[in-house]
Amino acid sequence: MKSIIQNINKAFDHRIRLGIMSVLMVNDSADFSTLKELLGVTDGNLASHAKALELENYIEIQKQFIGKKPNTSYRVTKEGKKAFVSHIDALEKLIQKK
Amino acid sequence: MKDKYLQDISEIKNMMNKSSQFISLSGLSGVMAGIYALIGAHIANGLIESHQGYYITLESKTFKLIVLTAFLVLFFSIATAAILTVNKAKKEGEKIWNTTSKRMLINFLIPLITGGIFGLLLLRHAYYGLIAPVTLLFYGLACVNASKYTLRDVRYLGITIIILGLIATEFSGYALEFWALGFGVCHILYGSIMYFKYDRK
């Protein structure tokens, strides 16, 4: 039991961070406005949670210009993918166990 | 505590689906497209039966009227699908023009436009017998391709139509019947399934 709890990742223990990771797991990349719309959060909220995930090295932030508009897009790193998969595994095991 | 984990898992699933699939596709629009197709097939059948002379040539009035019927069916189907889907998206609070709908549309259009051009080239080179199977096959492939980005049922619709297209290639004398079966009956069938599964909530 203890080992399963260890796999529960604190970095994903928040609805918005969980949401960001879920979206990025099934999409190559997602831009800021898409994420904002999907998660239904404010700019500041999204930015700070994305930053937190970036600091953990779970996602990469890419800033570029599309025409004259700045565009921020996110993608998940290999490390992030691995961490999220083991997080989901741990969640599922905990649900089954009781 | 367990409830929280369950909630997390369902949130993950929900986000994965919502971000990769366009879920507002209206089942009712499929049913309507099927009905238009059947009406169109009925009109075309009437035109063929009332045609004077043995062959229907490209220059004949009958042929032009059949083509006009086909384009009207296409136009009304697309218009209805667009209106119903926009309405459903509004109701569900999903934006109509987002990443998923764009991806779905592009992946739908690539095989569809290829098939359309191929069909026109066949027409030009007088392979009339192949036009019905080819339109069915490419439409089926378009559905399968788009289904990765929308409701699963579209995939089964596509596969059914591909099978019909292959059978229609063997029985080229029954082009109109297979066409009515594929674009009419299949659309009504899968459209109703989708309508009862997703729309009536």
PDB file of N, CA and C in Angstrom, chain A residues 40-88:
ATOM      1  N   GLY A  40     -11.654  25.926 -18.760  1.00  0.00           N
ATOM      2  CA  GLY A  40     -12.520  26.959 -18.187  1.00  0.00           C
ATOM      3  C   GLY A  40     -11.865  27.692 -17.027  1.00  0.00           C
ATOM      4  N   VAL A  41     -10.641  28.164 -17.255  1.00  0.00           N
ATOM      5  CA  VAL A  41      -9.925  28.884 -16.192  1.00  0.00           C
ATOM      6  C   VAL A  41      -9.472  30.260 -16.676  1.00  0.00           C
ATOM      7  N   THR A  42      -9.012  31.069 -15.745  1.00  0.00           N
ATOM      8  CA  THR A  42      -8.542  32.409 -16.127  1.00  0.00           C
ATOM      9  C   THR A  42      -7.099  32.339 -16.622  1.00  0.00           C
ATOM     10  N   ASP A  43      -6.671  33.384 -17.310  1.00  0.00           N
ATOM     11  CA  ASP A  43      -5.308  33.452 -17.837  1.00  0.00           C
ATOM     12  C   ASP A  43      -4.261  33.206 -16.759  1.00  0.00           C
ATOM     13  N   GLY A  44      -4.391  33.955 -15.663  1.00  0.00           N
ATOM     14  CA  GLY A  44      -3.388  33.901 -14.599  1.00  0.00           C
ATOM     15  C   GLY A  44      -3.302  32.523 -13.965  1.00  0.00           C
ATOM     16  N   ASN A  45      -4.473  31.956 -13.742  1.00  0.00           N
ATOM     17  CA  ASN A  45      -4.561  30.636 -13.138  1.00  0.00           C
ATOM     18  C   ASN A  45      -3.853  29.588 -13.996  1.00  0.00           C
ATOM     19  N   LEU A  46      -4.179  29.613 -15.291  1.00  0.00           N
ATOM     20  CA  LEU A  46      -3.585  28.645 -16.207  1.00  0.00           C
ATOM     21  C   LEU A  46      -2.073  28.830 -16.276  1.00  0.00           C
ATOM     22  N   ALA A  47      -1.649  30.086 -16.406  1.00  0.00           N
ATOM     23  CA  ALA A  47      -0.216  30.370 -16.538  1.00  0.00           C
ATOM     24  C   ALA A  47       0.565  29.862 -15.338  1.00  0.00           C
ATOM     25  N   SER A  48       0.018  30.078 -14.131  1.00  0.00           N
ATOM     26  CA  SER A  48       0.786  29.677 -12.954  1.00  0.00           C
ATOM     27  C   SER A  48       0.855  28.158 -12.809  1.00  0.00           C
ATOM     28  N   HIS A  49      -0.244  27.477 -13.149  1.00  0.00           N
ATOM     29  CA  HIS A  49      -0.200  26.010 -13.052  1.00  0.00           C
ATOM     30  C   HIS A  49       0.681  25.405 -14.135  1.00  0.00           C
ATOM     31  N   ALA A  50       0.660  26.018 -15.325  1.00  0.00           N
ATOM     32  CA  ALA A  50       1.525  25.538 -16.397  1.00  0.00           C
ATOM     33  C   ALA A  50       2.989  25.729 -16.005  1.00  0.00           C
ATOM     34  N   LYS A  51       3.249  26.878 -15.381  1.00  0.00           N
ATOM     35  CA  LYS A  51       4.608  27.169 -14.920  1.00  0.00           C
ATOM     36  C   LYS A  51       5.084  26.106 -13.919  1.00  0.00           C
ATOM     37  N   ALA A  52       4.187  25.748 -13.013  1.00  0.00           N
ATOM     38  CA  ALA A  52       4.529  24.735 -12.008  1.00  0.00           C
ATOM     39  C   ALA A  52       4.903  23.410 -12.657  1.00  0.00           C
ATOM     40  N   LEU A  53       4.142  23.038 -13.687  1.00  0.00           N
ATOM     41  CA  LEU A  53       4.441  21.788 -14.384  1.00  0.00           C
ATOM     42  C   LEU A  53       5.733  21.891 -15.176  1.00  0.00           C
ATOM     43  N   GLU A  54       6.011  23.097 -15.677  1.00  0.00           N
ATOM     44  CA  GLU A  54       7.244  23.296 -16.429  1.00  0.00           C
ATOM     45  C   GLU A  54       8.457  23.172 -15.505  1.00  0.00           C
ATOM     46  N   LEU A  55       8.317  23.717 -14.291  1.00  0.00           N
ATOM     47  CA  LEU A  55       9.413  23.642 -13.325  1.00  0.00           C
ATOM     48  C   LEU A  55       9.739  22.195 -12.957  1.00  0.00           C
ATOM     49  N   GLU A  56       8.728  21.337 -12.982  1.00  0.00           N
ATOM     50  CA  GLU A  56       8.936  19.907 -12.700  1.00  0.00           C
ATOM     51  C   GLU A  56       9.520  19.190 -13.913  1.00  0.00           C
ATOM     52  N   ASN A  57       9.614  19.947 -15.026  1.00  0.00           N
ATOM     53  CA  ASN A  57      10.103  19.360 -16.276  1.00  0.00           C
ATOM     54  C   ASN A  57       9.114  18.383 -16.908  1.00  0.00           C
ATOM     55  N   TYR A  58       7.837  18.567 -16.609  1.00  0.00           N
ATOM     56  CA  TYR A  58       6.824  17.673 -17.164  1.00  0.00           C
ATOM     57  C   TYR A  58       6.258  18.192 -18.481  1.00  0.00           C
ATOM     58  N   ILE A  59       6.284  19.494 -18.651  1.00  0.00           N
ATOM     59  CA  ILE A  59       5.834  20.042 -19.935  1.00  0.00           C
ATOM     60  C   ILE A  59       6.839  21.084 -20.446  1.00  0.00           C
ATOM     61  N   GLU A  60       6.792  21.305 -21.755  1.00  0.00           N
ATOM     62  CA  GLU A  60       7.643  22.326 -22.364  1.00  0.00           C
ATOM     63  C   GLU A  60       6.762  23.465 -22.840  1.00  0.00           C
ATOM     64  N   ILE A  61       7.252  24.659 -22.654  1.00  0.00           N
ATOM     65  CA  ILE A  61       6.510  25.808 -23.148  1.00  0.00           C
ATOM     66  C   ILE A  61       7.232  26.373 -24.354  1.00  0.00           C
ATOM     67  N   GLN A  62       6.456  26.617 -25.422  1.00  0.00           N
ATOM     68  CA  GLN A  62       7.063  27.127 -26.639  1.00  0.00           C
ATOM     69  C   GLN A  62       6.398  28.445 -26.991  1.00  0.00           C
ATOM     70  N   LYS A  63       7.196  29.474 -27.087  1.00  0.00           N
ATOM     71  CA  LYS A  63       6.619  30.769 -27.456  1.00  0.00           C
ATOM     72  C   LYS A  63       7.064  31.131 -28.854  1.00  0.00           C
ATOM     73  N   GLN A  64       6.121  31.523 -29.673  1.00  0.00           N
ATOM     74  CA  GLN A  64       6.477  31.937 -31.026  1.00  0.00           C
ATOM     75  C   GLN A  64       5.458  32.946 -31.528  1.00  0.00           C
ATOM     76  N   PHE A  65       5.761  33.513 -32.684  1.00  0.00           N
ATOM     77  CA  PHE A  65       4.812  34.457 -33.272  1.00  0.00           C
ATOM     78  C   PHE A  65       4.115  33.819 -34.454  1.00  0.00           C
ATOM     79  N   ILE A  66       2.776  33.914 -34.449  1.00  0.00           N
ATOM     80  CA  ILE A  66       2.031  33.492 -35.631  1.00  0.00           C
ATOM     81  C   ILE A  66       1.529  34.784 -36.253  1.00  0.00           C
ATOM     82  N   GLY A  67       2.168  35.186 -37.354  1.00  0.00           N
ATOM     83  CA  GLY A  67       1.912  36.519 -37.890  1.00  0.00           C
ATOM     84  C   GLY A  67       2.462  37.520 -36.895  1.00  0.00           C
ATOM     85  N   LYS A  68       1.580  38.412 -36.424  1.00  0.00           N
ATOM     86  CA  LYS A  68       2.033  39.386 -35.439  1.00  0.00           C
ATOM     87  C   LYS A  68       1.636  39.024 -34.027  1.00  0.00           C
ATOM     88  N   LYS A  69       0.847  37.927 -33.923  1.00  0.00           N
ATOM     89  CA  LYS A  69       0.339  37.558 -32.602  1.00  0.00           C
ATOM     90  C   LYS A  69       1.287  36.609 -31.883  1.00  0.00           C
ATOM     91  N   PRO A  70       1.599  36.879 -30.638  1.00  0.00           N
ATOM     92  CA  PRO A  70       2.393  35.912 -29.883  1.00  0.00           C
ATOM     93  C   PRO A  70       1.538  34.693 -29.565  1.00  0.00           C
ATOM     94  N   ASN A  71       2.151  33.542 -29.660  1.00  0.00           N
ATOM     95  CA  ASN A  71       1.410  32.313 -29.414  1.00  0.00           C
ATOM     96  C   ASN A  71       2.216  31.411 -28.479  1.00  0.00           C
ATOM     97  N   THR A  72       1.576  30.999 -27.404  1.00  0.00           N
ATOM     98  CA  THR A  72       2.234  30.114 -26.456  1.00  0.00           C
ATOM     99  C   THR A  72       1.632  28.734 -26.601  1.00  0.00           C
ATOM    100  N   SER A  73       2.478  27.747 -26.839  1.00  0.00           N
ATOM    101  CA  SER A  73       1.923  26.401 -26.886  1.00  0.00           C
ATOM    102  C   SER A  73       2.703  25.475 -25.958  1.00  0.00           C
ATOM    103  N   TYR A  74       2.017  24.433 -25.557  1.00  0.00           N
ATOM    104  CA  TYR A  74       2.584  23.514 -24.570  1.00  0.00           C
ATOM    105  C   TYR A  74       2.647  22.123 -25.148  1.00  0.00           C
ATOM    106  N   ARG A  75       3.681  21.398 -24.755  1.00  0.00           N
ATOM    107  CA  ARG A  75       3.703  19.977 -25.073  1.00  0.00           C
ATOM    108  C   ARG A  75       4.288  19.213 -23.898  1.00  0.00           C
ATOM    109  N   VAL A  76       3.911  17.936 -23.809  1.00  0.00           N
ATOM    110  CA  VAL A  76       4.356  17.140 -22.677  1.00  0.00           C
ATOM    111  C   VAL A  76       5.748  16.586 -22.970  1.00  0.00           C
ATOM    112  N   THR A  77       6.589  16.482 -21.958  1.00  0.00           N
ATOM    113  CA  THR A  77       7.924  15.902 -22.148  1.00  0.00           C
ATOM    114  C   THR A  77       7.855  14.395 -21.916  1.00  0.00           C
ATOM    115  N   LYS A  78       8.928  13.700 -22.305  1.00  0.00           N
ATOM    116  CA  LYS A  78       8.991  12.258 -22.077  1.00  0.00           C
ATOM    117  C   LYS A  78       8.823  11.951 -20.598  1.00  0.00           C
ATOM    118  N   GLU A  79       9.521  12.747 -19.820  1.00  0.00           N
ATOM    119  CA  GLU A  79       9.482  12.586 -18.360  1.00  0.00           C
ATOM    120  C   GLU A  79       8.055  12.764 -17.827  1.00  0.00           C
ATOM    121  N   GLY A  80       7.395  13.789 -18.364  1.00  0.00           N
ATOM    122  CA  GLY A  80       6.035  14.079 -17.932  1.00  0.00           C
ATOM    123  C   GLY A  80       5.085  12.954 -18.280  1.00  0.00           C
ATOM    124  N   LYS A  81       5.278  12.398 -19.468  1.00  0.00           N
ATOM    125  CA  LYS A  81       4.428  11.298 -19.912  1.00  0.00           C
ATOM    126  C   LYS A  81       4.552  10.122 -18.955  1.00  0.00           C
ATOM    127  N   LYS A  82       5.815   9.795 -18.634  1.00  0.00           N
ATOM    128  CA  LYS A  82       6.089   8.667 -17.757  1.00  0.00           C
ATOM    129  C   LYS A  82       5.468   8.907 -16.378  1.00  0.00           C
ATOM    130  N   ALA A  83       5.682  10.097 -15.875  1.00  0.00           N
ATOM    131  CA  ALA A  83       5.169  10.419 -14.541  1.00  0.00           C
ATOM    132  C   ALA A  83       3.647  10.365 -14.499  1.00  0.00           C
ATOM    133  N   PHE A  84       3.013  10.849 -15.563  1.00  0.00           N
ATOM    134  CA  PHE A  84       1.556  10.882 -15.566  1.00  0.00           C
ATOM    135  C   PHE A  84       0.966   9.482 -15.683  1.00  0.00           C
ATOM    136  N   VAL A  85       1.602   8.648 -16.511  1.00  0.00           N
ATOM    137  CA  VAL A  85       1.134   7.264 -16.635  1.00  0.00           C
ATOM    138  C   VAL A  85       1.207   6.552 -15.287  1.00  0.00           C
ATOM    139  N   SER A  86       2.317   6.727 -14.576  1.00  0.00           N
ATOM    140  CA  SER A  86       2.404   6.030 -13.281  1.00  0.00           C
ATOM    141  C   SER A  86       1.449   6.648 -12.265  1.00  0.00           C
ATOM    142  N   HIS A  87       1.144   7.923 -12.445  1.00  0.00           N
ATOM    143  CA  HIS A  87       0.153   8.552 -11.570  1.00  0.00           C
ATOM    144  C   HIS A  87      -1.235   7.936 -11.792  1.00  0.00           C
ATOM    145  N   ILE A  88      -1.598   7.763 -13.074  1.00  0.00           N
ATOM    146  CA  ILE A  88      -2.899   7.154 -13.389  1.00  0.00           C
ATOM    147  C   ILE A  88      -2.948   5.722 -12.868  1.00  0.00           C
TER     148      ILE A  88
END
